[in-house]
Short mmCIF file of C-alpha atoms and ligand atoms in Angstrom, two decimals:
data_model
loop_
_atom_site.label_atom_id
_atom_site.label_comp_id
_atom_site.label_asym_id
_atom_site.label_seq_id
_atom_site.Cartn_x
_atom_site.Cartn_y
_atom_site.Cartn_z
CA UNK K 1 96.84 96.28 130.74
CA UNK K 2 99.75 96.43 133.16
CA UNK K 3 99.75 100.47 132.60
CA UNK K 4 95.83 100.80 132.77
CA UNK K 5 95.60 98.74 136.05
CA UNK K 6 98.80 99.96 137.63
CA UNK K 7 97.95 103.66 137.21
CA UNK K 8 94.30 103.43 138.11
CA UNK K 9 94.94 101.39 141.20
CA UNK K 10 97.90 103.66 142.16
CA UNK K 11 95.71 106.63 141.85
CA UNK K 12 93.10 105.03 144.24
CA UNK K 13 95.80 104.32 146.68
CA UNK K 14 97.23 107.73 146.61
CA UNK K 15 93.58 109.17 146.80
CA UNK K 16 92.99 107.07 149.83
CA UNK K 17 96.13 108.09 151.60
CA UNK K 18 95.17 111.69 151.13
CA UNK K 19 91.66 110.92 152.58
CA UNK K 20 93.39 109.02 155.51
CA UNK K 21 95.83 111.83 156.35
CA UNK K 22 93.09 114.44 155.91
CA UNK K 23 94.08 118.19 156.05
CA UNK K 24 97.66 117.44 156.74
CA UNK K 25 97.58 115.29 153.50
CA UNK K 26 96.30 118.31 151.71
CA UNK K 27 98.95 120.65 152.96
CA UNK K 28 102.27 121.07 151.29
CA UNK K 29 105.50 119.52 152.94
CA UNK K 30 106.69 123.12 153.36
CA UNK K 31 103.66 124.25 155.37
CA UNK K 32 103.62 121.23 157.46
CA UNK K 33 107.27 121.72 158.27
CA UNK K 34 106.73 125.45 159.04
CA UNK K 35 104.14 124.23 161.79
CA UNK K 36 106.42 121.97 163.23
CA UNK K 37 104.61 118.89 161.77
CA UNK K 38 106.17 115.91 159.98
CA UNK K 39 106.59 117.15 156.37
CA UNK K 40 105.03 113.98 154.55
CA UNK K 41 104.76 115.18 150.85
CA UNK K 42 101.26 113.52 150.23
CA UNK K 43 100.02 116.45 148.37
CA UNK K 44 103.07 116.33 145.95
CA UNK K 45 102.66 112.72 145.53
CA UNK K 46 98.81 113.22 144.73
CA UNK K 47 99.75 115.69 141.90
CA UNK K 48 102.38 113.48 140.65
CA UNK K 49 100.53 110.42 140.52
CA UNK K 50 97.52 111.89 138.71
CA UNK K 51 99.31 112.28 135.52
CA UNK K 52 99.67 108.42 135.14
CA UNK K 53 96.03 108.00 133.99
CA UNK K 54 96.55 110.63 131.43
CA UNK K 55 99.99 110.62 129.68
CA UNK K 56 101.55 107.34 127.84
CA UNK K 57 97.87 106.47 126.82
CA UNK K 58 95.09 107.90 128.95
CA UNK K 59 93.04 105.24 130.60
CA UNK K 60 90.12 105.86 128.23
CA UNK K 61 92.43 105.24 125.35
CA UNK K 62 93.74 102.22 126.74
CA UNK K 63 90.39 100.66 127.30
CA UNK K 64 89.53 101.44 123.64
CA UNK K 65 92.92 99.66 122.47
CA UNK K 66 92.42 96.60 124.82
CA UNK K 67 88.79 96.21 123.90
CA UNK K 68 89.68 96.27 120.31
CA UNK K 69 92.08 93.44 120.73
CA UNK K 70 89.40 91.66 122.98
CA UNK K 71 86.88 91.83 120.10
CA UNK K 72 89.19 91.38 117.11
CA UNK K 73 88.82 87.69 116.68
CA UNK K 74 85.08 87.75 117.13
CA UNK K 75 84.65 90.56 114.51
CA UNK K 76 86.69 88.59 112.05
CA UNK K 77 84.56 85.73 112.24
CA UNK K 78 81.25 87.01 112.40
CA UNK K 79 80.92 90.83 111.75
CA UNK K 80 80.00 90.22 108.12
CA UNK K 81 76.87 88.26 109.10
CA UNK K 82 75.49 91.52 110.47
CA UNK K 83 76.35 93.58 107.36
CA UNK K 84 73.09 94.23 105.63
CA UNK K 85 74.88 95.45 102.58
CA UNK K 86 76.28 91.93 101.78
CA UNK K 87 74.21 89.42 99.73
CA UNK K 88 72.04 87.22 102.11
CA UNK K 89 73.80 84.14 100.90
CA UNK K 90 77.41 85.55 101.87
CA UNK K 91 75.89 86.49 105.29
CA UNK K 92 74.38 83.17 105.68
CA UNK K 93 77.82 81.48 104.85
CA UNK K 94 79.65 83.63 107.61
CA UNK K 95 76.87 83.00 110.04
CA UNK K 96 77.28 79.23 109.39
CA UNK K 97 81.05 79.36 109.71
CA UNK K 98 80.78 81.29 112.98
CA UNK K 99 78.20 78.81 114.23
CA UNK K 100 80.51 75.86 113.75
CA UNK K 101 83.40 77.76 115.40
CA UNK K 102 81.19 78.80 118.52
CA UNK K 103 79.74 75.31 118.68
CA UNK K 104 83.26 74.09 119.66
CA UNK K 105 84.37 77.48 121.53
CA UNK K 106 81.55 78.00 123.74
CA UNK K 107 81.48 74.56 125.84
CA UNK K 108 85.09 75.17 126.52
CA UNK K 109 84.22 78.54 128.12
CA UNK K 110 81.91 76.64 130.53
CA UNK K 111 83.69 73.50 131.47
CA UNK K 112 85.96 73.81 134.52
CA UNK K 113 88.45 71.17 133.12
CA UNK K 114 88.83 72.42 129.77
CA UNK K 115 91.78 74.59 130.58
CA UNK K 116 93.22 72.63 133.40
CA UNK K 117 97.20 72.52 133.28
CA UNK K 118 98.72 69.45 134.65
CA UNK K 119 102.24 70.42 133.63
CA UNK K 120 102.53 73.44 136.07
CA UNK K 121 103.35 72.32 139.50
CA UNK K 122 101.65 75.13 141.57
CA UNK K 123 102.29 75.88 145.11
CA UNK K 124 99.05 74.54 146.86
CA UNK K 125 98.33 78.02 148.29
CA UNK K 126 98.21 79.55 144.79
CA UNK K 127 95.96 76.86 143.32
CA UNK K 128 92.80 78.54 144.17
CA UNK K 129 93.83 81.90 142.90
CA UNK K 130 94.76 80.32 139.60
CA UNK K 131 91.31 78.38 139.45
CA UNK K 132 89.58 81.73 139.99
CA UNK K 133 91.81 83.42 137.35
CA UNK K 134 90.52 80.52 134.88
CA UNK K 135 87.02 80.63 135.90
CA UNK K 136 86.82 84.31 135.89
CA UNK K 137 88.45 84.58 132.46
CA UNK K 138 86.07 81.87 130.98
CA UNK K 139 83.19 83.93 132.42
CA UNK K 140 84.46 87.00 130.82
CA UNK K 141 85.03 85.53 127.44
CA UNK K 142 81.16 84.25 127.63
CA UNK K 143 80.01 87.65 128.58
CA UNK K 144 82.04 89.35 125.97
CA UNK K 145 80.41 87.00 123.35
CA UNK K 146 76.88 87.86 124.81
CA UNK K 147 77.81 91.66 124.30
CA UNK K 148 78.61 91.06 120.63
CA UNK K 149 75.28 89.16 120.27
CA UNK K 150 73.48 91.94 121.87
CA UNK K 151 75.07 94.96 120.15
CA UNK K 152 76.69 93.36 116.95
CA UNK K 153 79.39 95.47 115.33
CA UNK K 154 77.85 98.50 117.13
CA UNK K 155 79.58 97.13 120.14
CA UNK K 156 82.83 99.10 119.02
CA UNK K 157 80.97 102.28 119.86
CA UNK K 158 79.59 101.16 123.33
CA UNK K 159 82.42 102.62 125.41
CA UNK K 160 81.05 102.03 128.78
CA UNK K 161 80.25 98.38 128.22
CA UNK K 162 83.70 97.80 126.66
CA UNK K 163 85.31 99.72 129.57
CA UNK K 164 83.69 97.63 132.28
CA UNK K 165 84.67 94.45 130.34
CA UNK K 166 88.24 95.59 130.00
CA UNK K 167 88.42 96.85 133.69
CA UNK K 168 87.09 93.23 134.81
CA UNK K 169 89.93 91.71 132.44
CA UNK K 170 92.35 94.00 133.96
CA UNK K 171 91.51 92.88 137.47
CA UNK K 172 91.77 89.05 136.49
CA UNK K 173 95.10 89.82 134.67
CA UNK K 174 96.49 91.45 137.80
CA UNK K 175 95.48 88.47 139.88
CA UNK K 176 96.97 86.16 137.65
CA UNK K 177 100.09 88.13 137.30
CA UNK K 178 100.30 88.29 141.34
CA UNK K 179 99.79 84.58 141.46
CA UNK K 180 102.45 83.92 138.72
CA UNK K 181 104.85 86.15 140.68
CA UNK K 182 104.25 84.41 143.91
CA UNK K 183 104.82 80.99 142.07
CA UNK K 184 108.15 82.25 140.56
CA UNK K 185 109.28 83.31 144.00
CA UNK K 186 108.64 79.84 145.25
CA UNK K 187 110.42 78.34 142.36
CA UNK K 188 113.34 80.49 142.90
CA UNK K 189 113.56 79.73 146.61
CA UNK K 190 113.87 76.01 145.80
CA UNK K 191 116.01 76.27 142.62
CA UNK K 192 119.60 74.73 142.98
CA UNK K 193 121.31 78.29 142.26
CA UNK K 194 119.32 79.92 145.27
CA UNK K 195 120.26 77.07 147.61
CA UNK K 196 123.75 77.58 146.49
CA UNK K 197 123.66 81.35 147.39
CA UNK K 198 121.90 80.40 150.78
C1 FAD S 201 103.69 116.44 132.37
C2 FAD S 201 103.20 115.91 131.01
C3 FAD S 201 104.36 115.26 130.33
C4 FAD S 201 104.07 114.74 128.92
N1 FAD S 201 105.21 113.96 128.28
C5 FAD S 201 104.97 113.60 127.22
C6 FAD S 201 106.02 113.10 126.48
O1 FAD S 201 107.27 112.83 126.99
N2 FAD S 201 105.74 112.61 125.20
C7 FAD S 201 104.64 112.51 124.62
O2 FAD S 201 104.49 112.10 123.52
N3 FAD S 201 103.42 113.18 125.26
C8 FAD S 201 103.58 113.75 126.47
N4 FAD S 201 102.72 114.30 127.12
C9 FAD S 201 101.37 114.45 126.41
C10 FAD S 201 100.52 113.21 126.96
O3 FAD S 201 100.86 112.05 126.20
C11 FAD S 201 99.02 113.58 126.40
O4 FAD S 201 98.69 114.52 127.34
C12 FAD S 201 98.12 112.57 126.41
O5 FAD S 201 98.35 111.82 125.42
C13 FAD S 201 96.56 113.03 126.50
O6 FAD S 201 96.28 113.79 125.43
P1 FAD S 201 95.63 115.19 125.62
O7 FAD S 201 96.41 115.74 126.70
O8 FAD S 201 95.89 115.87 124.24
O9 FAD S 201 94.28 114.97 126.08
P2 FAD S 201 93.11 114.84 124.96
O10 FAD S 201 93.39 113.59 123.93
O11 FAD S 201 92.61 116.15 124.62
O12 FAD S 201 92.18 113.79 125.90
C14 FAD S 201 91.31 114.77 126.95
C15 FAD S 201 90.64 113.80 127.72
O13 FAD S 201 89.71 113.00 126.71
C16 FAD S 201 89.75 111.72 126.87
N5 FAD S 201 89.55 111.22 125.53
C17 FAD S 201 90.24 111.40 124.29
N6 FAD S 201 89.73 110.77 123.18
C18 FAD S 201 88.79 109.88 123.68
C19 FAD S 201 88.07 108.83 123.24
N7 FAD S 201 88.20 108.57 121.68
N8 FAD S 201 87.20 108.22 123.88
C20 FAD S 201 87.06 108.43 125.32
N9 FAD S 201 87.86 109.58 125.92
C21 FAD S 201 88.81 110.12 125.25
C22 FAD S 201 91.21 111.52 127.20
O14 FAD S 201 91.25 110.08 127.88
C23 FAD S 201 91.29 112.48 128.32
O15 FAD S 201 90.77 112.10 129.43
C24 FAD S 201 102.82 114.82 128.42
C25 FAD S 201 101.76 115.49 129.12
C26 FAD S 201 102.04 115.94 130.30
C27 FAD S 201 100.75 116.67 131.30
#
């Protein structure tokens, strides 16, 4: 998820930089230098950054991998209920087992206090961000289930729907990472070792 989000956002930033720099961004550093301009190598950066969404797992393939992980537990639990080749009795049993599971699972994806953690002493400025992460994660989980119900096992082939769910998940992940990193910096600043160094 870090690779997908990092390379996609990184590319957007480089693309915006090129747009902001305009023609000077498009020119090579050598060409800029020969005209007496500051030789900022935006064009080189643009070319180099583009490969990140292709190698070490292209963004499309990363989305497929992540979506597979996202759906796996749902598919294991309920996919057989949609399998018309199985006897009706077996499908009904799978359906009942899944219904029992989701009767407990679903309310916890609605209730705001279901995933509150009292044991983490968050900095007050970060509390809202982490509340947002939890709220959006619950919403994403609900919408993933709705997509499962709508498409059944065929959802695996709905790449645009899956890609959208994965991209939303990656944004929530990035928000959570940023808040966690900020929290770790707060904790470092107040740790005994840090005080000793200071
Ligand atoms: C400069 C450079 C350095 C490299 N270094 C290494 C290296 O050190 N080690 C290494 O192992 N490899 C390396 N590679 C290869 C790199 O990993 C591949 O280019 C990358 O995996 C993409 O594969 P491909 O080029 O064959 O594209 P293809 O697989 O042909 O894909 C073309 C496009 O189709 C999309 N696509 C493919 N399949 C699907 C699908 N099922 N659903 C949706 N979209 C799909 C891809 O996302 C991509 O956009 C390097 C490549 C370059 C350009």
